[in-house]
PDB file of C-alpha atoms in Angstrom:
ATOM      1  CA  MET A  30      47.710 -49.497 -87.830  1.00 46.00           C
ATOM      2  CA  GLU A  31      48.533 -47.584 -84.708  1.00 49.00           C
ATOM      3  CA  PHE A  32      45.226 -45.727 -85.013  1.00 53.00           C
ATOM      4  CA  ASN A  33      43.271 -48.932 -85.255  1.00 72.00           C
ATOM      5  CA  LEU A  34      45.121 -50.309 -82.258  1.00 72.00           C
ATOM      6  CA  ALA A  35      44.509 -47.163 -80.109  1.00 72.00           C
ATOM      7  CA  THR A  36      40.864 -47.338 -81.135  1.00 78.00           C
ATOM      8  CA  ILE A  37      40.602 -50.956 -79.951  1.00 75.00           C
ATOM      9  CA  LEU A  38      42.357 -50.219 -76.674  1.00 76.00           C
ATOM     10  CA  ILE A  39      39.981 -47.313 -76.067  1.00 79.00           C
ATOM     11  CA  LEU A  40      36.990 -49.465 -76.822  1.00 77.00           C
ATOM     12  CA  PHE A  41      38.232 -52.231 -74.692  1.00 78.00           C
ATOM     13  CA  GLY A  42      38.848 -49.710 -71.879  1.00 79.00           C
ATOM     14  CA  VAL A  43      35.461 -48.385 -72.234  1.00 81.00           C
ATOM     15  CA  LEU A  44      33.937 -51.901 -72.173  1.00 82.00           C
ATOM     16  CA  LEU A  45      35.999 -52.900 -69.181  1.00 82.00           C
ATOM     17  CA  LEU A  46      34.958 -49.595 -67.390  1.00 82.00           C
ATOM     18  CA  GLY A  47      31.328 -50.407 -68.217  1.00 82.00           C
ATOM     19  CA  TRP A  48      31.636 -54.053 -66.986  1.00 84.00           C
ATOM     20  CA  VAL A  49      33.312 -52.713 -63.712  1.00 84.00           C
ATOM     21  CA  ILE A  50      30.530 -50.118 -63.226  1.00 87.00           C
ATOM     22  CA  GLY A  51      27.908 -52.628 -63.958  1.00 83.00           C
ATOM     23  CA  PHE A  52      29.457 -55.128 -61.519  1.00 84.00           C
ATOM     24  CA  LEU A  53      29.582 -52.574 -58.797  1.00 85.00           C
ATOM     25  CA  ASP A  54      26.083 -51.424 -59.434  1.00 82.00           C
ATOM     26  CA  ALA A  55      24.802 -55.012 -59.305  1.00 83.00           C
ATOM     27  CA  ASN A  56      26.720 -55.612 -56.033  1.00 81.00           C
ATOM     28  CA  LEU A  57      25.202 -52.368 -54.632  1.00 84.00           C
ATOM     29  CA  ARG A  58      21.653 -53.332 -55.618  1.00 83.00           C
ATOM     30  CA  THR A  59      22.047 -56.756 -54.264  1.00 85.00           C
ATOM     31  CA  ALA A  60      23.336 -55.342 -50.928  1.00 82.00           C
ATOM     32  CA  LYS A  61      20.389 -53.045 -50.737  1.00 83.00           C
ATOM     33  CA  LYS A  62      17.937 -55.815 -51.457  1.00 83.00           C
ATOM     34  CA  ILE A  63      19.630 -58.085 -48.736  1.00 87.00           C
ATOM     35  CA  LYS A  64      19.576 -55.168 -46.280  1.00 84.00           C
ATOM     36  CA  ALA A  65      15.871 -54.358 -47.147  1.00 84.00           C
ATOM     37  CA  ALA A  66      15.037 -58.203 -46.730  1.00 82.00           C
ATOM     38  CA  GLU A  67      16.753 -58.261 -43.292  1.00 84.00           C
ATOM     39  CA  THR A  68      15.034 -55.082 -42.208  1.00 86.00           C
ATOM     40  CA  GLN A  69      11.550 -56.431 -43.450  1.00 83.00           C
ATOM     41  CA  ALA A  70      12.112 -59.736 -41.588  1.00 84.00           C
ATOM     42  CA  GLN A  71      13.161 -57.878 -38.408  1.00 84.00           C
ATOM     43  CA  ILE A  72      10.058 -55.769 -38.591  1.00 88.00           C
ATOM     44  CA  GLN A  73       7.936 -59.003 -39.034  1.00 84.00           C
ATOM     45  CA  ILE A  74       9.651 -60.559 -36.128  1.00 88.00           C
ATOM     46  CA  GLU A  75       8.880 -57.628 -33.893  1.00 84.00           C
ATOM     47  CA  ALA A  76       5.399 -57.432 -35.082  1.00 83.00           C
ATOM     48  CA  ALA A  77       4.929 -61.176 -34.302  1.00 83.00           C
ATOM     49  CA  ARG A  78       6.353 -60.621 -30.905  1.00 80.00           C
ATOM     50  CA  ALA A  79       4.183 -57.754 -30.216  1.00 83.00           C
ATOM     51  CA  ARG A  80       1.057 -59.687 -31.237  1.00 82.00           C
ATOM     52  CA  SER A  81       2.095 -62.518 -29.035  1.00 80.00           C
ATOM     53  CA  LEU A  82       2.455 -60.255 -25.973  1.00 82.00           C
ATOM     54  CA  SER A  83      -0.801 -58.505 -26.728  1.00 78.00           C
ATOM     55  CA  ALA A  84      -2.472 -61.913 -26.938  1.00 78.00           C
ATOM     56  CA  GLU A  85      -0.941 -62.960 -23.572  1.00 77.00           C
ATOM     57  CA  ALA A  86      -1.982 -59.634 -21.938  1.00 74.00           C
ATOM     58  CA  GLN A  87      -5.456 -59.942 -23.363  1.00 74.00           C
ATOM     59  CA  ALA A  88      -5.749 -63.564 -22.004  1.00 71.00           C
ATOM     60  CA  LYS A  89      -4.659 -62.576 -18.500  1.00 67.00           C
ATOM     61  CA  GLU A  90      -6.777 -59.377 -18.363  1.00 65.00           C
ATOM     62  CA  PRO A  91     -10.182 -61.011 -17.681  1.00 63.00           C
ATOM     63  CA  ALA A  92      -8.727 -63.208 -14.946  1.00 57.00           C
ATOM     64  CA  ILE A  93      -7.085 -60.166 -13.454  1.00 56.00           C
ATOM     65  CA  LYS A  94     -10.294 -58.225 -13.555  1.00 56.00           C
ATOM     66  CA  ALA A  95     -12.312 -61.019 -12.157  1.00 53.00           C
ATOM     67  CA  MET A  96      -9.858 -61.319  -9.218  1.00 55.00           C
ATOM     68  CA  ALA A  97      -9.458 -57.575  -8.646  1.00 55.00           C
ATOM     69  CA  GLY A  98     -12.988 -56.210  -8.663  1.00 59.00           C
ATOM     70  CA  ASN A  99     -13.350 -52.923  -6.702  1.00 68.00           C
ATOM     71  CA  ASN A 100     -10.457 -52.375  -4.248  1.00 72.00           C
ATOM     72  CA  LEU A 101     -12.351 -51.178  -1.273  1.00 73.00           C
ATOM     73  CA  LEU A 102      -9.613 -51.683   1.384  1.00 77.00           C
ATOM     74  CA  ARG A 103      -6.109 -52.744   0.997  1.00 79.00           C
ATOM     75  CA  LEU A 104      -3.275 -53.340   3.445  1.00 79.00           C
ATOM     76  CA  TRP A 105       0.290 -54.244   2.599  1.00 70.00           C
ATOM     77  CA  ALA A 106       3.669 -54.103   4.343  1.00 79.00           C
ATOM     78  CA  GLY A 107       6.643 -52.335   2.850  1.00 75.00           C
ATOM     79  CA  PRO A 108      10.417 -53.356   2.788  1.00 76.00           C
ATOM     80  CA  GLY A 109      10.642 -52.179   6.396  1.00 72.00           C
ATOM     81  CA  GLN A 110       7.473 -53.938   7.515  1.00 72.00           C
ATOM     82  CA  GLU A 111       5.674 -50.572   7.761  1.00 76.00           C
ATOM     83  CA  VAL A 112       2.009 -51.007   7.159  1.00 78.00           C
ATOM     84  CA  HIS A 113       0.393 -49.073   4.146  1.00 79.00           C
ATOM     85  CA  LEU A 114      -3.334 -48.511   3.595  1.00 81.00           C
ATOM     86  CA  GLU A 115      -5.495 -47.847   0.473  1.00 82.00           C
ATOM     87  CA  LEU A 116      -9.139 -46.840   0.487  1.00 77.00           C
ATOM     88  CA  ASP A 117     -11.017 -47.158  -2.808  1.00 78.00           C
ATOM     89  CA  ASP A 118      -7.649 -47.457  -4.672  1.00 76.00           C
ATOM     90  CA  GLN A 119      -6.356 -44.150  -3.133  1.00 80.00           C
ATOM     91  CA  PRO A 120      -3.527 -44.131  -0.632  1.00 82.00           C
ATOM     92  CA  ALA A 121      -4.433 -43.129   2.943  1.00 80.00           C
ATOM     93  CA  ASP A 122      -1.809 -41.856   5.492  1.00 78.00           C
ATOM     94  CA  ARG A 123      -2.702 -42.800   8.975  1.00 71.00           C
ATOM     95  CA  ARG A 124      -1.169 -39.642  10.242  1.00 73.00           C
ATOM     96  CA  ASN A 125      -3.261 -37.432   8.027  1.00 77.00           C
ATOM     97  CA  LEU A 126      -6.587 -39.187   7.599  1.00 76.00           C
ATOM     98  CA  THR A 127      -9.294 -36.755   6.359  1.00 81.00           C
ATOM     99  CA  PRO A 128     -12.736 -36.928   7.968  1.00 79.00           C
ATOM    100  CA  ASP A 129     -14.095 -38.602   4.842  1.00 80.00           C
ATOM    101  CA  GLN A 130     -11.304 -41.190   4.708  1.00 78.00           C
ATOM    102  CA  ARG A 131     -12.058 -41.871   8.500  1.00 78.00           C
ATOM    103  CA  ARG A 132     -15.755 -42.298   7.858  1.00 78.00           C
ATOM    104  CA  ARG A 133     -15.144 -44.658   4.888  1.00 78.00           C
ATOM    105  CA  LEU A 134     -12.528 -46.652   6.834  1.00 79.00           C
ATOM    106  CA  ILE A 135     -15.096 -47.246   9.741  1.00 81.00           C
ATOM    107  CA  ALA A 136     -17.691 -48.315   7.115  1.00 77.00           C
ATOM    108  CA  ARG A 137     -15.320 -50.805   5.614  1.00 74.00           C
ATOM    109  CA  LEU A 138     -14.399 -52.243   9.026  1.00 76.00           C
ATOM    110  CA  ALA A 139     -18.108 -52.450   9.871  1.00 74.00           C
ATOM    111  CA  SER A 140     -18.678 -54.271   6.595  1.00 72.00           C
ATOM    112  CA  MET A 141     -16.164 -56.919   7.772  1.00 73.00           C
ATOM    113  CA  ARG A 142     -18.156 -57.914  10.904  1.00 68.00           C
ATOM    114  CA  PRO A 143     -20.124 -60.794   8.994  1.00 69.00           C
ATOM    115  CA  TRP A 144     -16.872 -62.502   8.365  1.00 69.00           C
ATOM    116  CA  LEU A 145     -15.528 -62.058  11.870  1.00 67.00           C
ATOM    117  CA  GLU A 146     -18.843 -63.060  13.566  1.00 63.00           C
ATOM    118  CA  GLY A 147     -19.366 -65.885  11.026  1.00 61.00           C
ATOM    119  CA  GLY A 148     -16.102 -67.549  11.958  1.00 52.00           C
ATOM    120  CA  ALA A 149     -16.772 -67.745  15.656  1.00 47.00           C
ATOM    121  CA  SER A 150     -17.941 -71.187  16.735  1.00 46.00           C
ATOM    122  CA  ALA A 151     -21.129 -71.557  18.820  1.00 46.00           C
ATOM    123  CA  PRO A 152     -20.476 -72.396  22.539  1.00 51.00           C
ATOM    124  CA  VAL A 153     -20.885 -75.996  23.446  1.00 46.00           C
ATOM    125  CA  GLN A 154     -24.100 -76.507  25.425  1.00 54.00           C
ATOM    126  CA  PRO A 155     -23.801 -78.852  28.493  1.00 55.00           C
ATOM    127  CA  PRO A 156     -25.928 -81.963  28.492  1.00 51.00           C
ATOM    128  CA  PRO A 157     -29.230 -81.512  30.322  1.00 55.00           C
ATOM    129  CA  ALA A 158     -29.200 -82.941  33.825  1.00 54.00           C
ATOM    130  CA  ALA A 159     -31.209 -86.030  34.710  1.00 48.00           C
ATOM    131  CA  SER A 160     -34.833 -85.250  35.767  1.00 48.00           C
ATOM    132  CA  ALA A 161     -34.379 -87.328  39.070  1.00 45.00           C
ATOM    133  CA  ALA A 162     -31.313 -85.430  40.016  1.00 46.00           C
ATOM    134  CA  ALA A 163     -32.889 -82.180  39.237  1.00 46.00           C
ATOM    135  CA  SER A 164     -35.959 -83.030  41.369  1.00 48.00           C
ATOM    136  CA  SER A 165     -33.839 -84.181  44.387  1.00 48.00           C
ATOM    137  CA  THR A 166     -31.220 -81.456  44.364  1.00 47.00           C
ATOM    138  CA  PRO A 167     -32.484 -78.064  45.539  1.00 49.00           C
ATOM    139  CA  LEU A 168     -31.479 -74.991  43.474  1.00 49.00           C
ATOM    140  CA  THR A 169     -29.141 -72.809  45.546  1.00 49.00           C
ATOM    141  CA  ALA A 170     -28.652 -70.080  43.032  1.00 48.00           C
ATOM    142  CA  LYS A 171     -30.096 -68.963  39.727  1.00 56.00           C
ATOM    143  CA  GLU A 172     -27.952 -69.471  36.685  1.00 59.00           C
ATOM    144  CA  ALA A 173     -26.202 -66.282  35.438  1.00 58.00           C
ATOM    145  CA  PRO A 174     -27.752 -64.994  32.231  1.00 59.00           C
ATOM    146  CA  PRO A 175     -25.614 -65.083  29.126  1.00 56.00           C
ATOM    147  CA  ALA A 176     -23.496 -61.913  28.506  1.00 50.00           C
ATOM    148  CA  PRO A 177     -25.158 -59.887  25.788  1.00 53.00           C
ATOM    149  CA  PRO A 178     -23.205 -59.781  22.532  1.00 54.00           C
ATOM    150  CA  SER A 179     -20.963 -56.754  22.133  1.00 62.00           C
ATOM    151  CA  ALA A 180     -22.519 -53.851  20.277  1.00 71.00           C
ATOM    152  CA  SER A 181     -21.476 -53.318  16.612  1.00 82.00           C
ATOM    153  CA  ILE A 182     -19.705 -50.072  15.610  1.00 86.00           C
ATOM    154  CA  VAL A 183     -22.853 -48.745  14.035  1.00 88.00           C
ATOM    155  CA  ALA A 184     -24.924 -49.528  17.168  1.00 88.00           C
ATOM    156  CA  GLN A 185     -22.346 -47.842  19.360  1.00 90.00           C
ATOM    157  CA  ILE A 186     -22.354 -44.659  17.240  1.00 91.00           C
ATOM    158  CA  ASN A 187     -26.181 -44.840  17.282  1.00 91.00           C
ATOM    159  CA  ASN A 188     -26.174 -44.866  21.094  1.00 92.00           C
ATOM    160  CA  ILE A 189     -24.022 -41.705  21.072  1.00 92.00           C
ATOM    161  CA  LEU A 190     -26.320 -40.164  18.493  1.00 92.00           C
ATOM    162  CA  GLN A 191     -29.441 -40.752  20.598  1.00 92.00           C
ATOM    163  CA  SER A 192     -27.821 -39.112  23.610  1.00 92.00           C
ATOM    164  CA  LYS A 193     -26.907 -36.087  21.342  1.00 90.00           C
ATOM    165  CA  LEU A 194     -30.463 -35.903  20.035  1.00 92.00           C
ATOM    166  CA  ILE A 195     -31.946 -35.287  23.404  1.00 92.00           C
ATOM    167  CA  GLY A 196     -33.272 -31.756  23.801  1.00 90.00           C
ATOM    168  CA  THR A 197     -32.648 -30.852  20.105  1.00 90.00           C
ATOM    169  CA  PRO A 198     -35.266 -30.053  17.499  1.00 89.00           C
ATOM    170  CA  LEU A 199     -34.364 -33.379  15.766  1.00 90.00           C
ATOM    171  CA  GLU A 200     -35.127 -35.527  18.855  1.00 88.00           C
ATOM    172  CA  LYS A 201     -38.778 -36.206  17.614  1.00 88.00           C
ATOM    173  CA  ARG A 202     -37.795 -36.780  13.924  1.00 88.00           C
ATOM    174  CA  GLY A 203     -36.840 -40.444  14.641  1.00 90.00           C
ATOM    175  CA  VAL A 204     -33.156 -40.198  13.516  1.00 92.00           C
ATOM    176  CA  ARG A 205     -31.241 -43.391  14.152  1.00 92.00           C
ATOM    177  CA  LEU A 206     -28.582 -45.557  12.537  1.00 92.00           C
ATOM    178  CA  GLN A 207     -28.766 -49.250  11.790  1.00 89.00           C
ATOM    179  CA  GLU A 208     -26.369 -51.679  10.202  1.00 86.00           C
ATOM    180  CA  SER A 209     -27.448 -53.182   6.957  1.00 83.00           C
ATOM    181  CA  SER A 210     -27.239 -56.935   6.136  1.00 79.00           C
ATOM    182  CA  SER A 211     -24.113 -56.152   4.092  1.00 78.00           C
ATOM    183  CA  GLY A 212     -22.398 -54.478   6.973  1.00 76.00           C
ATOM    184  CA  GLY A 213     -23.058 -51.015   5.716  1.00 82.00           C
ATOM    185  CA  VAL A 214     -24.876 -48.071   7.417  1.00 88.00           C
ATOM    186  CA  MET A 215     -28.601 -47.159   6.951  1.00 90.00           C
ATOM    187  CA  VAL A 216     -29.888 -43.940   8.172  1.00 92.00           C
ATOM    188  CA  PHE A 217     -33.575 -43.613   9.325  1.00 93.00           C
ATOM    189  CA  VAL A 218     -35.217 -40.288   9.452  1.00 91.00           C
ATOM    190  CA  GLY A 219     -38.804 -40.925  10.397  1.00 88.00           C
ATOM    191  CA  LEU A 220     -40.148 -43.357   7.797  1.00 88.00           C
ATOM    192  CA  LYS A 221     -37.479 -42.555   5.258  1.00 90.00           C
ATOM    193  CA  ILE A 222     -34.355 -44.758   4.864  1.00 91.00           C
ATOM    194  CA  TYR A 223     -31.063 -43.483   3.286  1.00 92.00           C
ATOM    195  CA  ASP A 224     -28.028 -45.568   2.327  1.00 89.00           C
ATOM    196  CA  GLY A 225     -25.235 -43.865   4.237  1.00 87.00           C
ATOM    197  CA  VAL A 226     -24.786 -40.439   5.926  1.00 88.00           C
ATOM    198  CA  ASP A 227     -23.964 -38.574   2.638  1.00 90.00           C
ATOM    199  CA  ALA A 228     -27.220 -39.664   1.115  1.00 90.00           C
ATOM    200  CA  VAL A 229     -29.251 -37.727   3.850  1.00 92.00           C
ATOM    201  CA  PRO A 230     -30.510 -34.407   2.241  1.00 92.00           C
ATOM    202  CA  ASP A 231     -30.784 -32.557   5.638  1.00 92.00           C
ATOM    203  CA  PRO A 232     -27.532 -31.025   6.524  1.00 92.00           C
ATOM    204  CA  GLU A 233     -28.537 -30.762  10.265  1.00 92.00           C
ATOM    205  CA  VAL A 234     -29.106 -34.505  10.405  1.00 92.00           C
ATOM    206  CA  GLN A 235     -25.760 -35.074   8.660  1.00 91.00           C
ATOM    207  CA  ALA A 236     -23.984 -32.843  11.058  1.00 94.00           C
ATOM    208  CA  ILE A 237     -25.280 -34.365  14.243  1.00 92.00           C
ATOM    209  CA  ILE A 238     -24.479 -37.915  12.817  1.00 93.00           C
ATOM    210  CA  ARG A 239     -20.931 -36.790  12.104  1.00 92.00           C
ATOM    211  CA  GLN A 240     -20.656 -35.332  15.628  1.00 92.00           C
ATOM    212  CA  ALA A 241     -21.661 -38.752  16.972  1.00 91.00           C
ATOM    213  CA  VAL A 242     -19.028 -40.411  14.876  1.00 91.00           C
ATOM    214  CA  ALA A 243     -16.407 -37.953  15.980  1.00 92.00           C
ATOM    215  CA  ALA A 244     -17.277 -38.717  19.614  1.00 91.00           C
ATOM    216  CA  TRP A 245     -17.085 -42.369  18.999  1.00 90.00           C
ATOM    217  CA  GLU A 246     -13.600 -41.993  17.451  1.00 88.00           C
ATOM    218  CA  LYS A 247     -12.454 -39.730  20.341  1.00 86.00           C
ATOM    219  CA  ALA A 248     -13.672 -42.491  22.826  1.00 84.00           C
ATOM    220  CA  LEU A 249     -11.350 -44.876  21.182  1.00 78.00           C
ATOM    221  CA  HIS A 250      -8.243 -42.908  22.086  1.00 70.00           C
TER     222      HIS A 250
END
């Protein structure tokens, strides 16, 4: 009888131990499933957020590109109101401008002339005098002719260039500068036309034009 009771107790203990192990294993599996579900949900939330941000960025990008275009010239003020300059998306230090940056800056400023000149209002013309008054009043002095318009930057540099060409082998080659309709610089060498100084294949012509530019810059200071 004692043997049978011990056997029953052992079997009961084994069953109880198996139930405890099964219970713990089931809880562990359930916890893992819950953790995996939470992780998967977090991944999906982050993916949805990333897709939303990407869609917003793609929606804004065409508008930004349309507004931005090519950044030829940009000025802005820093925290201390110091002025900063960018040429073709590259920072330019006013204290250390390279000759190429200086030439490009002059070309950009020259291209802005149509905006400056287009905004100036035409002078108001006085009404014509009556014919009777004109016939009875003798003219005592001739009217002063209107002042000629100020020469553009390109025209000023061209004047310096023409003075430098005198007495040189390039004098008879018809080298001259002219401002284009867009405000750029056209270089004439005889019957040939080049878009900008750098497009001229003759190094001597390039050199004398740059000398004229340097002389014009020096005259500003």
